[in-house]
GROMACS .gro file of C-alpha atoms in nm:
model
  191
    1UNK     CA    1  -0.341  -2.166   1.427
    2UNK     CA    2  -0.366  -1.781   1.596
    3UNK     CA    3  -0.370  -1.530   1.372
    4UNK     CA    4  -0.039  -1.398   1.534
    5UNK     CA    5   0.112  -1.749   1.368
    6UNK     CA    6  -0.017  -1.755   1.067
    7UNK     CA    7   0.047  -1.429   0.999
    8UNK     CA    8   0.446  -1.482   1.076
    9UNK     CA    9   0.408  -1.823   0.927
   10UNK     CA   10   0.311  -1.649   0.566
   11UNK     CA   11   0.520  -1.343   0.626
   12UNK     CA   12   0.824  -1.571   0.710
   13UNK     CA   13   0.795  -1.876   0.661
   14UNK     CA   14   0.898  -1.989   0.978
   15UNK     CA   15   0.954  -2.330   1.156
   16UNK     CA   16   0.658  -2.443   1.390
   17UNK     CA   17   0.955  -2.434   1.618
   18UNK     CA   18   1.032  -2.050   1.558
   19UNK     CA   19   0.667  -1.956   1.545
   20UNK     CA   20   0.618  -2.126   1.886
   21UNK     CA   21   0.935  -1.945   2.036
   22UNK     CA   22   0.819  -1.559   1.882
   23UNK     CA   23   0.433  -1.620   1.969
   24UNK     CA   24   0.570  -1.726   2.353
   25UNK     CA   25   0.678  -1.350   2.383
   26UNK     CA   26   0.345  -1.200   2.267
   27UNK     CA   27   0.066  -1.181   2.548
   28UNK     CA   28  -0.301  -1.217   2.429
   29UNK     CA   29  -0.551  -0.953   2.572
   30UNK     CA   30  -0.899  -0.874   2.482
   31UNK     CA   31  -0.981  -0.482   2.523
   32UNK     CA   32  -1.337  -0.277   2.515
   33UNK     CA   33  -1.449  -0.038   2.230
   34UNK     CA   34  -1.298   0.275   2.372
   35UNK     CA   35  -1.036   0.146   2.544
   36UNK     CA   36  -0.672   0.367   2.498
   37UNK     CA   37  -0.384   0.188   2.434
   38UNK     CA   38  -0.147   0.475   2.387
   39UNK     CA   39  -0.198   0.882   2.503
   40UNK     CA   40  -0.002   1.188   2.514
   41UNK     CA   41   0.304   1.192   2.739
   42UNK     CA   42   0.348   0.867   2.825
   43UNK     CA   43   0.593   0.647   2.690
   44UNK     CA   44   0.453   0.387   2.484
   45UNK     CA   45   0.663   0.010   2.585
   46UNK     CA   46   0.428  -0.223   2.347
   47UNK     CA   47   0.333  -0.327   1.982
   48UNK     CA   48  -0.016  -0.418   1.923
   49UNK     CA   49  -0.102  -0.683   1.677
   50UNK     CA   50  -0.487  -0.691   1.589
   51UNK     CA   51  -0.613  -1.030   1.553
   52UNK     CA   52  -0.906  -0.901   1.549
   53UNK     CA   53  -1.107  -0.520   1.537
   54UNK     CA   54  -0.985  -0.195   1.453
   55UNK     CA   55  -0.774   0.047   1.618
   56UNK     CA   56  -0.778   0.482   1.531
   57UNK     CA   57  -0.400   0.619   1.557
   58UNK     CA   58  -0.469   0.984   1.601
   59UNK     CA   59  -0.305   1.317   1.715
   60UNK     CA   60  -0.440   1.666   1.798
   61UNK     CA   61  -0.294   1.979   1.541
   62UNK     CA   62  -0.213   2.321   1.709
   63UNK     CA   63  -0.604   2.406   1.670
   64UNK     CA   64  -0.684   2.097   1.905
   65UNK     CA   65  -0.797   1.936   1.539
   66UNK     CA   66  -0.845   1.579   1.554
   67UNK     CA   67  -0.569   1.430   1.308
   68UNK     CA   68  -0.623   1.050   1.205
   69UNK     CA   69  -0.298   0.926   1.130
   70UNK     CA   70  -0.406   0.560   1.074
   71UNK     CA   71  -0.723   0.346   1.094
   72UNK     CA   72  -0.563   0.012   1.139
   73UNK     CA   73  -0.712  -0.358   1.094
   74UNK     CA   74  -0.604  -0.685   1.169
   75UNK     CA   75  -0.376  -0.849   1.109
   76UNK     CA   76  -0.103  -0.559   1.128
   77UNK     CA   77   0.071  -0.408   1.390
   78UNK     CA   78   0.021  -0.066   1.525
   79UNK     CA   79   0.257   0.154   1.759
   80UNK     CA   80   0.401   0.501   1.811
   81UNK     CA   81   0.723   0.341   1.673
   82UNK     CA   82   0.940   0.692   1.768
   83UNK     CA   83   0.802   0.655   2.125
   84UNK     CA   84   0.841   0.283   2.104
   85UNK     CA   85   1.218   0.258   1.970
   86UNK     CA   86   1.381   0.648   2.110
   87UNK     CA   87   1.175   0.546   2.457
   88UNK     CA   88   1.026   0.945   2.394
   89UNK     CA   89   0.663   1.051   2.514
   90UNK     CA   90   0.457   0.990   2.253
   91UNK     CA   91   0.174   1.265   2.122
   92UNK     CA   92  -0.063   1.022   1.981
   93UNK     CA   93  -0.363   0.826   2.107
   94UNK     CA   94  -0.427   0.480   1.978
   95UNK     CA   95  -0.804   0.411   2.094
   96UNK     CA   96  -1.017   0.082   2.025
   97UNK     CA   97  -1.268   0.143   1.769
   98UNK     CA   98  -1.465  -0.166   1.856
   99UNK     CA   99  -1.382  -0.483   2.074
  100UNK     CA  100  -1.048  -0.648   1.978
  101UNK     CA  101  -0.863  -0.916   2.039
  102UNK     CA  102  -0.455  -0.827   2.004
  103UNK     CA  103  -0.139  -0.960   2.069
  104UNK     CA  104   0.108  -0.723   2.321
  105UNK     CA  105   0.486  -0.752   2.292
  106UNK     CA  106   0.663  -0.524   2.506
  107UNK     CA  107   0.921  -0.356   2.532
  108UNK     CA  108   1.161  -0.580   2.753
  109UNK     CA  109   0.998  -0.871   2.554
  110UNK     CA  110   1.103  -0.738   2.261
  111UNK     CA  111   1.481  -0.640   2.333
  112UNK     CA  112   1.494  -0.998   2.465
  113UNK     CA  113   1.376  -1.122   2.099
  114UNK     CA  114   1.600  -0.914   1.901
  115UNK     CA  115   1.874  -1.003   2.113
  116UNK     CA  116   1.844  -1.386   2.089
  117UNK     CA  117   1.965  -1.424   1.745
  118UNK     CA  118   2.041  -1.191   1.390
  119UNK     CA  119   1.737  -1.378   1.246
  120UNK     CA  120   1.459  -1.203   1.508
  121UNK     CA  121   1.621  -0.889   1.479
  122UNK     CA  122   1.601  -0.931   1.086
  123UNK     CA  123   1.277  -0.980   1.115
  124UNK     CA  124   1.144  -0.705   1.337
  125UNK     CA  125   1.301  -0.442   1.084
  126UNK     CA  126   1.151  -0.617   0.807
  127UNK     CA  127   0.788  -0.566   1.015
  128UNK     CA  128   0.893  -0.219   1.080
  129UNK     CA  129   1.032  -0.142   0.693
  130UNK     CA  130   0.674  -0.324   0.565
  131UNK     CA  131   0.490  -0.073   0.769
  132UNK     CA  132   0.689   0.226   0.680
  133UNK     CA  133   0.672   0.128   0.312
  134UNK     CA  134   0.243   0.113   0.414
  135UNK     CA  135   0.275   0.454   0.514
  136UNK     CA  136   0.459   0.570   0.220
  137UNK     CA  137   0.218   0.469   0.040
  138UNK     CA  138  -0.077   0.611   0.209
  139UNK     CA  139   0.107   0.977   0.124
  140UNK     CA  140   0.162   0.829  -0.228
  141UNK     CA  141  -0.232   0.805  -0.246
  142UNK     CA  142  -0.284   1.167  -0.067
  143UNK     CA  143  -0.108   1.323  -0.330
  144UNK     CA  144  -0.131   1.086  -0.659
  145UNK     CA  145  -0.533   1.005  -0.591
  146UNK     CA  146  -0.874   1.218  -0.548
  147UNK     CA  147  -1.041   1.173  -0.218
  148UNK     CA  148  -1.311   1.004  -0.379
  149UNK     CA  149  -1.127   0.752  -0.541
  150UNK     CA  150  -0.925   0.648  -0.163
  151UNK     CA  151  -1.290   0.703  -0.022
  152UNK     CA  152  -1.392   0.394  -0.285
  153UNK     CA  153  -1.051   0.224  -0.234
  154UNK     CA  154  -1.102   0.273   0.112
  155UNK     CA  155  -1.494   0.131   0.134
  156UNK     CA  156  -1.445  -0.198  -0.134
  157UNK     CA  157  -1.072  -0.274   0.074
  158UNK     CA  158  -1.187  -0.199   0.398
  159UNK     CA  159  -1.552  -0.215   0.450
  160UNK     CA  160  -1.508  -0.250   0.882
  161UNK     CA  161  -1.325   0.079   0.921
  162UNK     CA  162  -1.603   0.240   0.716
  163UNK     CA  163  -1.890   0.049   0.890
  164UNK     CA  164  -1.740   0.092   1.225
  165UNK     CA  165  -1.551   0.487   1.218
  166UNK     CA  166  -1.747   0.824   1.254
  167UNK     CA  167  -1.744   1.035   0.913
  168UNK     CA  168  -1.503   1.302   1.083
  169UNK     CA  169  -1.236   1.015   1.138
  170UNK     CA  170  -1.291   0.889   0.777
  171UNK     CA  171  -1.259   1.283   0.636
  172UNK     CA  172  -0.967   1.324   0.897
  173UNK     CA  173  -0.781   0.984   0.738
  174UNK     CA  174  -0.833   1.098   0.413
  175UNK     CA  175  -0.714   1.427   0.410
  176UNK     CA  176  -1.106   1.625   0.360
  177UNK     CA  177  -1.382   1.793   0.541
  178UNK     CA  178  -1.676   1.597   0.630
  179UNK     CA  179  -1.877   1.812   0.432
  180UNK     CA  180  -1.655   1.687   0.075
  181UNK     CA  181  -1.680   1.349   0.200
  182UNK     CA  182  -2.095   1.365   0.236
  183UNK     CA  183  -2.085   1.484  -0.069
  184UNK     CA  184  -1.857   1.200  -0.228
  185UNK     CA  185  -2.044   0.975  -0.016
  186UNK     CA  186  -2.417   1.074  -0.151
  187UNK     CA  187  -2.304   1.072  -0.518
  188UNK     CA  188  -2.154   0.690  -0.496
  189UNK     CA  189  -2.498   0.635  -0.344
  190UNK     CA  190  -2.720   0.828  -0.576
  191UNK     CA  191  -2.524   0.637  -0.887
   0.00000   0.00000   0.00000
């Protein structure tokens, strides 16, 4: 079983029947570290779903500031969801952080899904209210949490995004400097 089905299979419980019919509308790609999946002005017409590696969803501020909005592992989905669903440019980047393996659904692919029947359309918003309720909780954290205790959150939950994202991203995602975060990072490793 694909990690594309097994994740709707646990998230859904779906038929073998239904998981065949939603996985038929996903393609399966393979793209380079470095690769961009989604940049500035364009309209973005796909979902991602990482089977496998790690993706950095990040903007630039007014000062040309890098601003990590997400460092996202598998399995989840990742999209500009405004540009995805208002068809506006988007002003993100998503860029590979190492090899992955995802699953594409476009746009078309997509409307054709959510037209078929009440119960794909169901599920798509429950994918997109999951993922909204994710990011709620991320700015939960940000206010409710130090930045060294979602730095340790962060490195026991999610070792591959630390292992595999430069400190700056990591400080970025968290809401620090890179200088706080050495500092965090050299007292968990002094203790």
């Amino acid at each position: 079983m694909t990690a594309l089905q097994l994740f709707f299979k646990e998230s859904h419980q779906l038929s073998q029947t239904d998981l065949s019919f939603i996985v038929n509308h996903f393609e399966t790609i393979s793209v380079d570290k470095g690769t961009v999946l989604i940049e500035p002005g364009t309209i973005v017409d796909s979902v991602y779903f990482i089977a496998e590696g790690l993706l950095h969803h990040f903007n630039h501020n007014q000062q040309g500031e890098k601003i990590t909005l997400d460092l996202h592992d598998g399995p989840s989905f990742c999209t500009d969801i405004e540009s995805f669903s208002e068809g506006k440019k988007s002003e993100d980047y998503c860029v590979a952080l190492t090899d992955c393996t995802l699953y594409v659904l476009t746009k078309d692919k997509y409307d054709a899904l959510i037209n078929t029947d009440v119960k794909w359309s169901n599920i798509a918003k429950d994918i997109i209210e999951k993922n909204l309720i994710k990011m709620l909780d991320q700015v939960k954290d940000m206010s409710n949490k130090s930045i060294e205790q979602r730095y340790l959150e962060l490195l026991k939950n999610k070792p591959l995004i630390i292992q595999n994202t430069s400190v700056a991203d990591i400080a970025s995602y968290l809401g620090t400097s890179r200088e706080t975060l050495h500092r965090i990072r050299r007292k968990n490793i002094l203790a």
